[in-house]
């Protein structure tokens, strides 16, 4: 959305839902897809036997129905169902992308199993509606060929526009395709995220801050326990319950140069109420003093710490992850780069674009000064601890058993003397303590 705003474009999204997705998969088509996917014959044969001659029954109180044969669908609670559904949709999206490419319709599609949405950008609202109408028509007809049906009653359309003037687009009429006439709303809830047209996320922070505020109020009932509740336990409840709810998906609105006055005002109220509850202080007590006594870090500094750590975690994502595909420094492996990637923006457009992804691109080499953030060593399975796992000896020692400590210390001294004579060997010693007076330490890395 923000990359489109930098190009003076409006972003339009249309969310759709596939009706009875798990129970509508065609077994015959799925077996053909498994064979075309290049899997080994044993794997394909296993899934074929897994799907055929399936039976089910229904229980209502004490009544048990007879067995019914199930020739379509997969079990919604099965561990293999998500894998089969993903394989089933690969062919569908491959054909859909080919059709849209031949018609020269610039559409991007994101899918979350039975939910998905269409994204398109343009300066003209009429062209946006035309692209959405055509792609929705192709999408619905192709799903019917795959034995699936869109639930038109759950289809929604939303527009992202940052213009200061009144933005009131016309309704999108999908009645010719069996749908409804969709009127854009001021806010849009999708997968528990609350979006508005200018991506301020005021409604999002209002919703989750209210949930966190009610959590603080209801925690006061714990003081009626027979043993009561200590201030340390109250702090743990605040960190583990209240903060997790209030800061849910904070990366959406917390980034460099973002307007945070509205968000900080609400979050500071939650933190003040929590501090008063922990100390059982008066309501007129000064906020900063009671926070210092309780030991609660300022909410803004806490967000900065979480944001910096989330930037580091993004570099350990797989190479085919959508975030890695949108980043600027990742070399495009495909012939057609992503139209919404940061690399598609000019230097001036990058300077006026704000967001968590922009911060991720700007600070990638600031975090790792001497290494490329996309180097293979940063990917799971290629870290030093993964490749040289036999080089990390661990010692579990109990302070009460002093004999073992003496033996461990003697072994460590001998190892230091042996390694000190070798110029090409490094020795690293670390220590970490946990509960019950047990110390877990890495003896050496050689």
mmCIF file of C-alpha atoms in Angstrom, residues 99-442:
data_model
loop_
_atom_site.group_PDB
_atom_site.id
_atom_site.type_symbol
_atom_site.label_atom_id
_atom_site.label_comp_id
_atom_site.label_asym_id
_atom_site.label_seq_id
_atom_site.Cartn_x
_atom_site.Cartn_y
_atom_site.Cartn_z
ATOM 1 C CA UNK A 99 -4.894 -16.235 -17.364
ATOM 2 C CA UNK A 100 -4.381 -12.834 -15.713
ATOM 3 C CA UNK A 101 -0.994 -12.436 -17.381
ATOM 4 C CA UNK A 102 -2.432 -13.160 -20.834
ATOM 5 C CA UNK A 103 -5.156 -10.577 -20.233
ATOM 6 C CA UNK A 104 -2.539 -8.088 -18.932
ATOM 7 C CA UNK A 105 -4.388 -7.530 -15.653
ATOM 8 C CA UNK A 106 -1.892 -6.362 -12.966
ATOM 9 C CA UNK A 107 -3.230 -8.319 -10.009
ATOM 10 C CA UNK A 108 -1.504 -9.805 -6.955
ATOM 11 C CA UNK A 109 -3.160 -12.554 -4.909
ATOM 12 C CA UNK A 110 -2.479 -13.630 -1.326
ATOM 13 C CA UNK A 111 -4.020 -16.855 -0.055
ATOM 14 C CA UNK A 112 -4.532 -18.127 3.488
ATOM 15 C CA UNK A 113 -5.980 -21.567 2.722
ATOM 16 C CA UNK A 114 -9.725 -20.967 2.293
ATOM 17 C CA UNK A 115 -9.326 -17.177 2.603
ATOM 18 C CA UNK A 116 -7.589 -14.855 0.191
ATOM 19 C CA UNK A 117 -7.656 -11.403 -1.293
ATOM 20 C CA UNK A 118 -6.844 -9.648 -4.553
ATOM 21 C CA UNK A 119 -4.600 -6.560 -4.617
ATOM 22 C CA UNK A 120 -4.343 -4.029 -7.438
ATOM 23 C CA UNK A 121 -3.026 -0.480 -7.721
ATOM 24 C CA UNK A 122 -3.841 2.357 -10.076
ATOM 25 C CA UNK A 123 -4.423 6.096 -10.110
ATOM 26 C CA UNK A 124 -7.982 5.696 -11.427
ATOM 27 C CA UNK A 125 -10.770 4.166 -9.321
ATOM 28 C CA UNK A 126 -12.658 3.085 -12.447
ATOM 29 C CA UNK A 127 -9.663 1.102 -13.698
ATOM 30 C CA UNK A 128 -9.281 -0.467 -10.258
ATOM 31 C CA UNK A 129 -12.893 -1.634 -10.238
ATOM 32 C CA UNK A 130 -12.522 -2.994 -13.773
ATOM 33 C CA UNK A 131 -9.450 -5.025 -12.804
ATOM 34 C CA UNK A 132 -11.156 -6.370 -9.689
ATOM 35 C CA UNK A 133 -14.342 -7.262 -11.584
ATOM 36 C CA UNK A 134 -12.459 -9.156 -14.325
ATOM 37 C CA UNK A 135 -10.151 -10.987 -11.926
ATOM 38 C CA UNK A 136 -13.069 -11.919 -9.657
ATOM 39 C CA UNK A 137 -14.939 -13.291 -12.662
ATOM 40 C CA UNK A 138 -11.970 -15.447 -13.714
ATOM 41 C CA UNK A 139 -11.351 -16.516 -10.128
ATOM 42 C CA UNK A 140 -14.918 -17.665 -9.482
ATOM 43 C CA UNK A 141 -15.204 -19.606 -12.772
ATOM 44 C CA UNK A 142 -11.852 -21.308 -12.285
ATOM 45 C CA UNK A 143 -12.802 -22.341 -8.747
ATOM 46 C CA UNK A 144 -15.963 -23.945 -10.103
ATOM 47 C CA UNK A 145 -13.822 -26.012 -12.487
ATOM 48 C CA UNK A 146 -11.853 -27.188 -9.455
ATOM 49 C CA UNK A 147 -15.037 -28.162 -7.618
ATOM 50 C CA UNK A 148 -14.967 -25.139 -5.297
ATOM 51 C CA UNK A 149 -17.378 -22.234 -4.819
ATOM 52 C CA UNK A 150 -16.877 -18.707 -3.507
ATOM 53 C CA UNK A 151 -19.137 -17.676 -0.633
ATOM 54 C CA UNK A 152 -20.273 -14.341 -2.120
ATOM 55 C CA UNK A 153 -21.849 -13.159 1.118
ATOM 56 C CA UNK A 154 -18.392 -12.870 2.726
ATOM 57 C CA UNK A 155 -16.766 -10.972 -0.147
ATOM 58 C CA UNK A 156 -15.516 -7.506 0.871
ATOM 59 C CA UNK A 157 -13.807 -4.643 -0.932
ATOM 60 C CA UNK A 158 -11.608 -1.958 0.591
ATOM 61 C CA UNK A 159 -9.577 0.984 -0.749
ATOM 62 C CA UNK A 160 -6.396 2.480 0.699
ATOM 63 C CA UNK A 161 -5.960 6.149 -0.117
ATOM 64 C CA UNK A 162 -4.015 8.853 1.737
ATOM 65 C CA UNK A 163 -5.485 11.915 -0.001
ATOM 66 C CA UNK A 164 -6.638 14.702 2.328
ATOM 67 C CA UNK A 165 -9.765 15.380 0.330
ATOM 68 C CA UNK A 166 -12.991 13.422 0.777
ATOM 69 C CA UNK A 167 -12.525 9.926 -0.607
ATOM 70 C CA UNK A 168 -15.812 8.189 -1.352
ATOM 71 C CA UNK A 169 -15.493 5.587 -4.150
ATOM 72 C CA UNK A 170 -18.549 4.161 -5.869
ATOM 73 C CA UNK A 171 -19.851 0.711 -4.858
ATOM 74 C CA UNK A 172 -18.461 -2.291 -6.723
ATOM 75 C CA UNK A 173 -21.348 -4.136 -8.378
ATOM 76 C CA UNK A 174 -20.743 -7.898 -8.573
ATOM 77 C CA UNK A 175 -24.373 -8.875 -9.105
ATOM 78 C CA UNK A 176 -23.629 -10.031 -12.657
ATOM 79 C CA UNK A 177 -21.229 -12.612 -11.218
ATOM 80 C CA UNK A 178 -23.643 -13.848 -8.573
ATOM 81 C CA UNK A 179 -22.274 -11.577 -5.872
ATOM 82 C CA UNK A 180 -23.490 -8.446 -4.154
ATOM 83 C CA UNK A 181 -23.047 -4.734 -4.590
ATOM 84 C CA UNK A 182 -20.093 -4.009 -2.301
ATOM 85 C CA UNK A 183 -19.911 -0.625 -0.573
ATOM 86 C CA UNK A 184 -16.473 0.331 0.819
ATOM 87 C CA UNK A 185 -16.298 0.921 4.572
ATOM 88 C CA UNK A 186 -14.180 3.269 6.657
ATOM 89 C CA UNK A 187 -12.548 0.364 8.513
ATOM 90 C CA UNK A 188 -11.911 -3.219 7.491
ATOM 91 C CA UNK A 189 -11.320 -6.191 9.779
ATOM 92 C CA UNK A 190 -9.390 -9.020 8.181
ATOM 93 C CA UNK A 191 -7.740 -11.891 10.084
ATOM 94 C CA UNK A 192 -8.064 -9.927 13.356
ATOM 95 C CA UNK A 193 -6.316 -6.856 11.903
ATOM 96 C CA UNK A 194 -8.199 -3.557 11.697
ATOM 97 C CA UNK A 195 -7.323 -1.427 8.668
ATOM 98 C CA UNK A 196 -8.368 2.108 7.770
ATOM 99 C CA UNK A 197 -7.944 3.990 4.494
ATOM 100 C CA UNK A 198 -4.840 5.911 5.623
ATOM 101 C CA UNK A 199 -3.259 3.035 7.615
ATOM 102 C CA UNK A 200 -3.244 4.950 10.907
ATOM 103 C CA UNK A 201 -4.473 1.807 12.744
ATOM 104 C CA UNK A 202 -6.389 3.852 15.305
ATOM 105 C CA UNK A 203 -9.225 1.350 15.296
ATOM 106 C CA UNK A 204 -6.731 -1.498 15.680
ATOM 107 C CA UNK A 205 -5.069 0.004 18.758
ATOM 108 C CA UNK A 206 -8.476 0.928 20.221
ATOM 109 C CA UNK A 207 -9.715 -2.657 19.983
ATOM 110 C CA UNK A 208 -6.699 -4.357 21.540
ATOM 111 C CA UNK A 209 -6.066 -1.655 24.135
ATOM 112 C CA UNK A 210 -9.652 -2.058 25.365
ATOM 113 C CA UNK A 211 -9.091 -5.800 25.692
ATOM 114 C CA UNK A 212 -5.887 -5.147 27.638
ATOM 115 C CA UNK A 213 -7.643 -2.571 29.846
ATOM 116 C CA UNK A 214 -10.386 -5.056 30.732
ATOM 117 C CA UNK A 215 -7.674 -7.614 31.485
ATOM 118 C CA UNK A 216 -6.138 -5.235 34.061
ATOM 119 C CA UNK A 217 -9.541 -4.578 35.645
ATOM 120 C CA UNK A 218 -10.412 -8.264 35.901
ATOM 121 C CA UNK A 219 -7.010 -9.109 37.382
ATOM 122 C CA UNK A 220 -8.036 -7.160 40.484
ATOM 123 C CA UNK A 221 -10.289 -10.111 41.309
ATOM 124 C CA UNK A 222 -7.164 -12.206 41.936
ATOM 125 C CA UNK A 223 -6.538 -10.198 45.099
ATOM 126 C CA UNK A 224 -9.525 -11.973 46.666
ATOM 127 C CA UNK A 225 -7.635 -15.269 46.698
ATOM 128 C CA UNK A 226 -7.038 -16.789 50.117
ATOM 129 C CA UNK A 227 -3.254 -16.476 49.744
ATOM 130 C CA UNK A 228 -3.418 -13.179 47.898
ATOM 131 C CA UNK A 229 -1.054 -12.245 45.085
ATOM 132 C CA UNK A 230 2.397 -10.686 45.435
ATOM 133 C CA UNK A 231 3.684 -7.664 43.442
ATOM 134 C CA UNK A 232 6.157 -9.932 41.600
ATOM 135 C CA UNK A 233 3.300 -12.154 40.459
ATOM 136 C CA UNK A 234 1.363 -9.081 39.363
ATOM 137 C CA UNK A 235 4.325 -7.949 37.245
ATOM 138 C CA UNK A 236 4.508 -11.376 35.613
ATOM 139 C CA UNK A 237 0.794 -11.235 34.801
ATOM 140 C CA UNK A 238 1.252 -7.772 33.303
ATOM 141 C CA UNK A 239 4.186 -8.853 31.121
ATOM 142 C CA UNK A 240 2.676 -12.185 30.048
ATOM 143 C CA UNK A 241 -0.972 -11.198 29.532
ATOM 144 C CA UNK A 242 -1.586 -7.468 29.281
ATOM 145 C CA UNK A 243 1.375 -6.456 27.106
ATOM 146 C CA UNK A 244 0.900 -9.340 24.673
ATOM 147 C CA UNK A 245 -2.667 -8.208 23.983
ATOM 148 C CA UNK A 246 -2.015 -4.455 23.864
ATOM 149 C CA UNK A 247 0.998 -4.753 21.538
ATOM 150 C CA UNK A 248 -0.475 -7.335 19.181
ATOM 151 C CA UNK A 249 1.016 -6.790 15.679
ATOM 152 C CA UNK A 250 2.638 -3.520 16.751
ATOM 153 C CA UNK A 251 4.825 -3.580 13.602
ATOM 154 C CA UNK A 252 1.819 -2.299 11.671
ATOM 155 C CA UNK A 253 1.936 1.125 13.319
ATOM 156 C CA UNK A 254 5.315 1.370 15.094
ATOM 157 C CA UNK A 255 8.075 2.317 12.654
ATOM 158 C CA UNK A 256 10.467 5.164 11.911
ATOM 159 C CA UNK A 257 8.849 8.614 11.497
ATOM 160 C CA UNK A 258 5.398 7.262 12.377
ATOM 161 C CA UNK A 259 2.846 9.443 14.164
ATOM 162 C CA UNK A 260 2.601 7.761 17.572
ATOM 163 C CA UNK A 261 0.953 10.378 19.786
ATOM 164 C CA UNK A 262 -2.471 8.688 19.655
ATOM 165 C CA UNK A 263 -1.072 5.202 20.249
ATOM 166 C CA UNK A 264 1.256 6.248 23.077
ATOM 167 C CA UNK A 265 -1.532 8.104 24.875
ATOM 168 C CA UNK A 266 -3.664 4.958 25.030
ATOM 169 C CA UNK A 267 -0.808 2.599 25.919
ATOM 170 C CA UNK A 268 0.434 4.900 28.685
ATOM 171 C CA UNK A 269 -3.032 4.764 30.272
ATOM 172 C CA UNK A 270 -2.866 0.967 30.325
ATOM 173 C CA UNK A 271 0.622 0.996 31.814
ATOM 174 C CA UNK A 272 -0.380 3.518 34.492
ATOM 175 C CA UNK A 273 -3.404 1.440 35.545
ATOM 176 C CA UNK A 274 -1.233 -1.678 35.701
ATOM 177 C CA UNK A 275 1.409 0.093 37.832
ATOM 178 C CA UNK A 276 -1.236 1.389 40.268
ATOM 179 C CA UNK A 277 -2.707 -2.114 40.527
ATOM 180 C CA UNK A 278 0.703 -3.710 41.166
ATOM 181 C CA UNK A 279 1.655 -1.241 43.934
ATOM 182 C CA UNK A 280 -1.892 -0.730 45.249
ATOM 183 C CA UNK A 281 -1.133 2.986 44.999
ATOM 184 C CA UNK A 282 -3.453 5.981 44.905
ATOM 185 C CA UNK A 283 -4.930 7.100 41.588
ATOM 186 C CA UNK A 284 -3.307 10.523 41.998
ATOM 187 C CA UNK A 285 0.186 9.044 42.225
ATOM 188 C CA UNK A 286 2.648 10.373 39.614
ATOM 189 C CA UNK A 287 3.056 7.964 36.703
ATOM 190 C CA UNK A 288 6.833 8.011 36.215
ATOM 191 C CA UNK A 289 7.579 7.452 39.899
ATOM 192 C CA UNK A 290 5.313 4.446 40.340
ATOM 193 C CA UNK A 291 6.615 2.922 37.086
ATOM 194 C CA UNK A 292 10.164 3.293 38.372
ATOM 195 C CA UNK A 293 9.276 1.657 41.696
ATOM 196 C CA UNK A 294 7.520 -1.247 39.990
ATOM 197 C CA UNK A 295 10.385 -1.651 37.520
ATOM 198 C CA UNK A 296 8.258 -1.284 34.373
ATOM 199 C CA UNK A 297 10.132 0.091 31.405
ATOM 200 C CA UNK A 298 8.518 2.944 29.478
ATOM 201 C CA UNK A 299 6.191 1.602 26.810
ATOM 202 C CA UNK A 300 7.952 3.549 24.054
ATOM 203 C CA UNK A 301 11.373 2.129 24.957
ATOM 204 C CA UNK A 302 9.829 -1.329 25.205
ATOM 205 C CA UNK A 303 8.432 -0.960 21.688
ATOM 206 C CA UNK A 304 11.806 0.192 20.369
ATOM 207 C CA UNK A 305 13.447 -2.887 21.867
ATOM 208 C CA UNK A 306 10.843 -5.214 20.347
ATOM 209 C CA UNK A 307 11.071 -3.504 16.957
ATOM 210 C CA UNK A 308 14.864 -3.866 16.789
ATOM 211 C CA UNK A 309 14.659 -7.540 17.693
ATOM 212 C CA UNK A 310 11.910 -8.166 15.151
ATOM 213 C CA UNK A 311 14.173 -6.696 12.467
ATOM 214 C CA UNK A 312 16.831 -9.265 13.300
ATOM 215 C CA UNK A 313 14.299 -12.122 13.247
ATOM 216 C CA UNK A 314 13.232 -11.191 9.715
ATOM 217 C CA UNK A 315 16.670 -12.073 8.356
ATOM 218 C CA UNK A 316 16.239 -15.702 9.398
ATOM 219 C CA UNK A 317 13.161 -16.210 7.225
ATOM 220 C CA UNK A 318 13.378 -18.577 4.282
ATOM 221 C CA UNK A 319 14.412 -17.154 0.925
ATOM 222 C CA UNK A 320 10.950 -17.717 -0.615
ATOM 223 C CA UNK A 321 9.113 -15.879 2.191
ATOM 224 C CA UNK A 322 6.995 -12.953 1.007
ATOM 225 C CA UNK A 323 8.827 -10.481 3.276
ATOM 226 C CA UNK A 324 12.163 -11.505 1.813
ATOM 227 C CA UNK A 325 10.669 -11.136 -1.675
ATOM 228 C CA UNK A 326 9.603 -7.561 -0.924
ATOM 229 C CA UNK A 327 12.950 -6.487 0.489
ATOM 230 C CA UNK A 328 15.336 -4.359 -1.508
ATOM 231 C CA UNK A 329 18.641 -6.181 -1.086
ATOM 232 C CA UNK A 330 17.474 -9.657 -2.023
ATOM 233 C CA UNK A 331 18.485 -10.537 -5.610
ATOM 234 C CA UNK A 332 15.455 -11.611 -7.590
ATOM 235 C CA UNK A 333 15.663 -15.249 -8.559
ATOM 236 C CA UNK A 334 12.708 -15.053 -10.917
ATOM 237 C CA UNK A 335 12.694 -13.255 -14.221
ATOM 238 C CA UNK A 336 9.757 -11.077 -13.169
ATOM 239 C CA UNK A 337 10.438 -9.133 -9.928
ATOM 240 C CA UNK A 338 7.664 -8.256 -7.517
ATOM 241 C CA UNK A 339 5.902 -5.049 -8.573
ATOM 242 C CA UNK A 340 5.373 -4.059 -4.926
ATOM 243 C CA UNK A 341 8.981 -4.641 -3.801
ATOM 244 C CA UNK A 342 11.062 -1.851 -2.317
ATOM 245 C CA UNK A 343 13.476 -2.169 -5.239
ATOM 246 C CA UNK A 344 10.734 -0.902 -7.592
ATOM 247 C CA UNK A 345 10.806 2.517 -5.858
ATOM 248 C CA UNK A 346 13.087 5.377 -6.816
ATOM 249 C CA UNK A 347 15.366 6.999 -4.220
ATOM 250 C CA UNK A 348 12.914 9.884 -3.764
ATOM 251 C CA UNK A 349 10.000 7.456 -3.353
ATOM 252 C CA UNK A 350 11.951 5.453 -0.758
ATOM 253 C CA UNK A 351 12.585 8.614 1.263
ATOM 254 C CA UNK A 352 8.881 9.500 1.476
ATOM 255 C CA UNK A 353 7.721 5.915 2.088
ATOM 256 C CA UNK A 354 7.349 4.869 5.719
ATOM 257 C CA UNK A 355 6.786 1.450 7.239
ATOM 258 C CA UNK A 356 8.292 -1.524 9.034
ATOM 259 C CA UNK A 357 9.537 -3.026 5.753
ATOM 260 C CA UNK A 358 11.370 0.200 4.874
ATOM 261 C CA UNK A 359 13.062 0.158 8.281
ATOM 262 C CA UNK A 360 14.009 -3.455 7.661
ATOM 263 C CA UNK A 361 15.717 -2.554 4.389
ATOM 264 C CA UNK A 362 17.421 0.575 5.750
ATOM 265 C CA UNK A 363 18.852 -1.117 8.837
ATOM 266 C CA UNK A 364 19.802 -4.461 7.325
ATOM 267 C CA UNK A 365 23.464 -3.627 6.976
ATOM 268 C CA UNK A 366 23.394 -1.469 10.090
ATOM 269 C CA UNK A 367 22.706 -4.559 12.189
ATOM 270 C CA UNK A 368 25.196 -6.783 10.407
ATOM 271 C CA UNK A 369 28.072 -4.474 9.530
ATOM 272 C CA UNK A 370 30.522 -7.025 8.188
ATOM 273 C CA UNK A 371 28.131 -9.658 6.824
ATOM 274 C CA UNK A 372 25.403 -9.710 4.239
ATOM 275 C CA UNK A 373 22.009 -10.173 5.965
ATOM 276 C CA UNK A 374 20.967 -12.610 3.237
ATOM 277 C CA UNK A 375 24.036 -14.815 3.532
ATOM 278 C CA UNK A 376 23.449 -18.539 3.815
ATOM 279 C CA UNK A 377 24.865 -18.595 7.350
ATOM 280 C CA UNK A 378 21.832 -16.671 8.620
ATOM 281 C CA UNK A 379 19.318 -19.254 7.370
ATOM 282 C CA UNK A 380 18.052 -22.037 9.681
ATOM 283 C CA UNK A 381 20.167 -25.165 9.460
ATOM 284 C CA UNK A 382 23.335 -23.333 8.373
ATOM 285 C CA UNK A 383 24.231 -21.602 11.663
ATOM 286 C CA UNK A 384 27.465 -22.516 13.428
ATOM 287 C CA UNK A 385 25.573 -24.304 16.186
ATOM 288 C CA UNK A 386 23.748 -26.397 13.558
ATOM 289 C CA UNK A 387 26.749 -27.355 11.418
ATOM 290 C CA UNK A 388 29.203 -27.958 14.289
ATOM 291 C CA UNK A 389 26.806 -29.313 16.883
ATOM 292 C CA UNK A 390 29.432 -31.806 18.114
ATOM 293 C CA UNK A 391 31.737 -28.898 19.020
ATOM 294 C CA UNK A 392 29.442 -27.572 21.770
ATOM 295 C CA UNK A 393 29.843 -29.679 24.949
ATOM 296 C CA UNK A 394 27.404 -28.841 27.743
ATOM 297 C CA UNK A 395 27.892 -29.426 31.456
ATOM 298 C CA UNK A 396 24.971 -29.735 33.877
ATOM 299 C CA UNK A 397 26.332 -29.142 37.367
ATOM 300 C CA UNK A 398 24.678 -28.860 40.744
ATOM 301 C CA UNK A 399 26.295 -26.533 43.270
ATOM 302 C CA UNK A 400 25.576 -29.026 46.026
ATOM 303 C CA UNK A 401 27.759 -31.642 44.318
ATOM 304 C CA UNK A 402 31.169 -30.052 44.862
ATOM 305 C CA UNK A 403 33.129 -33.091 43.696
ATOM 306 C CA UNK A 404 31.740 -32.794 40.177
ATOM 307 C CA UNK A 405 32.560 -29.088 40.132
ATOM 308 C CA UNK A 406 36.181 -29.832 41.018
ATOM 309 C CA UNK A 407 36.421 -32.442 38.264
ATOM 310 C CA UNK A 408 34.846 -30.051 35.744
ATOM 311 C CA UNK A 409 37.177 -27.222 36.766
ATOM 312 C CA UNK A 410 40.217 -29.499 36.441
ATOM 313 C CA UNK A 411 39.131 -30.635 32.955
ATOM 314 C CA UNK A 412 38.629 -27.016 31.973
ATOM 315 C CA UNK A 413 42.102 -26.033 33.233
ATOM 316 C CA UNK A 414 43.713 -28.864 31.309
ATOM 317 C CA UNK A 415 41.854 -27.850 28.161
ATOM 318 C CA UNK A 416 42.970 -24.217 28.505
ATOM 319 C CA UNK A 417 46.603 -25.297 28.885
ATOM 320 C CA UNK A 418 46.339 -27.559 25.856
ATOM 321 C CA UNK A 419 44.636 -24.982 23.660
ATOM 322 C CA UNK A 420 46.930 -22.110 24.675
ATOM 323 C CA UNK A 421 49.830 -23.864 22.944
ATOM 324 C CA UNK A 422 47.971 -23.989 19.627
ATOM 325 C CA UNK A 423 47.862 -20.649 17.736
ATOM 326 C CA UNK A 424 44.969 -21.741 15.451
ATOM 327 C CA UNK A 425 42.477 -22.647 18.194
ATOM 328 C CA UNK A 426 39.972 -20.411 20.001
ATOM 329 C CA UNK A 427 38.327 -21.103 23.336
ATOM 330 C CA UNK A 428 34.995 -19.568 24.403
ATOM 331 C CA UNK A 429 33.539 -20.150 27.872
ATOM 332 C CA UNK A 430 29.990 -19.057 28.809
ATOM 333 C CA UNK A 431 27.762 -19.549 31.818
ATOM 334 C CA UNK A 432 24.005 -19.247 32.422
ATOM 335 C CA UNK A 433 22.081 -19.922 35.624
ATOM 336 C CA UNK A 434 18.514 -21.130 35.977
ATOM 337 C CA UNK A 435 16.222 -22.048 38.875
ATOM 338 C CA UNK A 436 16.931 -24.620 41.612
ATOM 339 C CA UNK A 437 20.613 -23.649 41.867
ATOM 340 C CA UNK A 438 21.497 -25.501 38.688
ATOM 341 C CA UNK A 439 24.069 -23.915 36.377
ATOM 342 C CA UNK A 440 24.074 -24.769 32.697
ATOM 343 C CA UNK A 441 27.298 -23.818 30.965
ATOM 344 C CA UNK A 442 28.926 -24.406 27.620
#
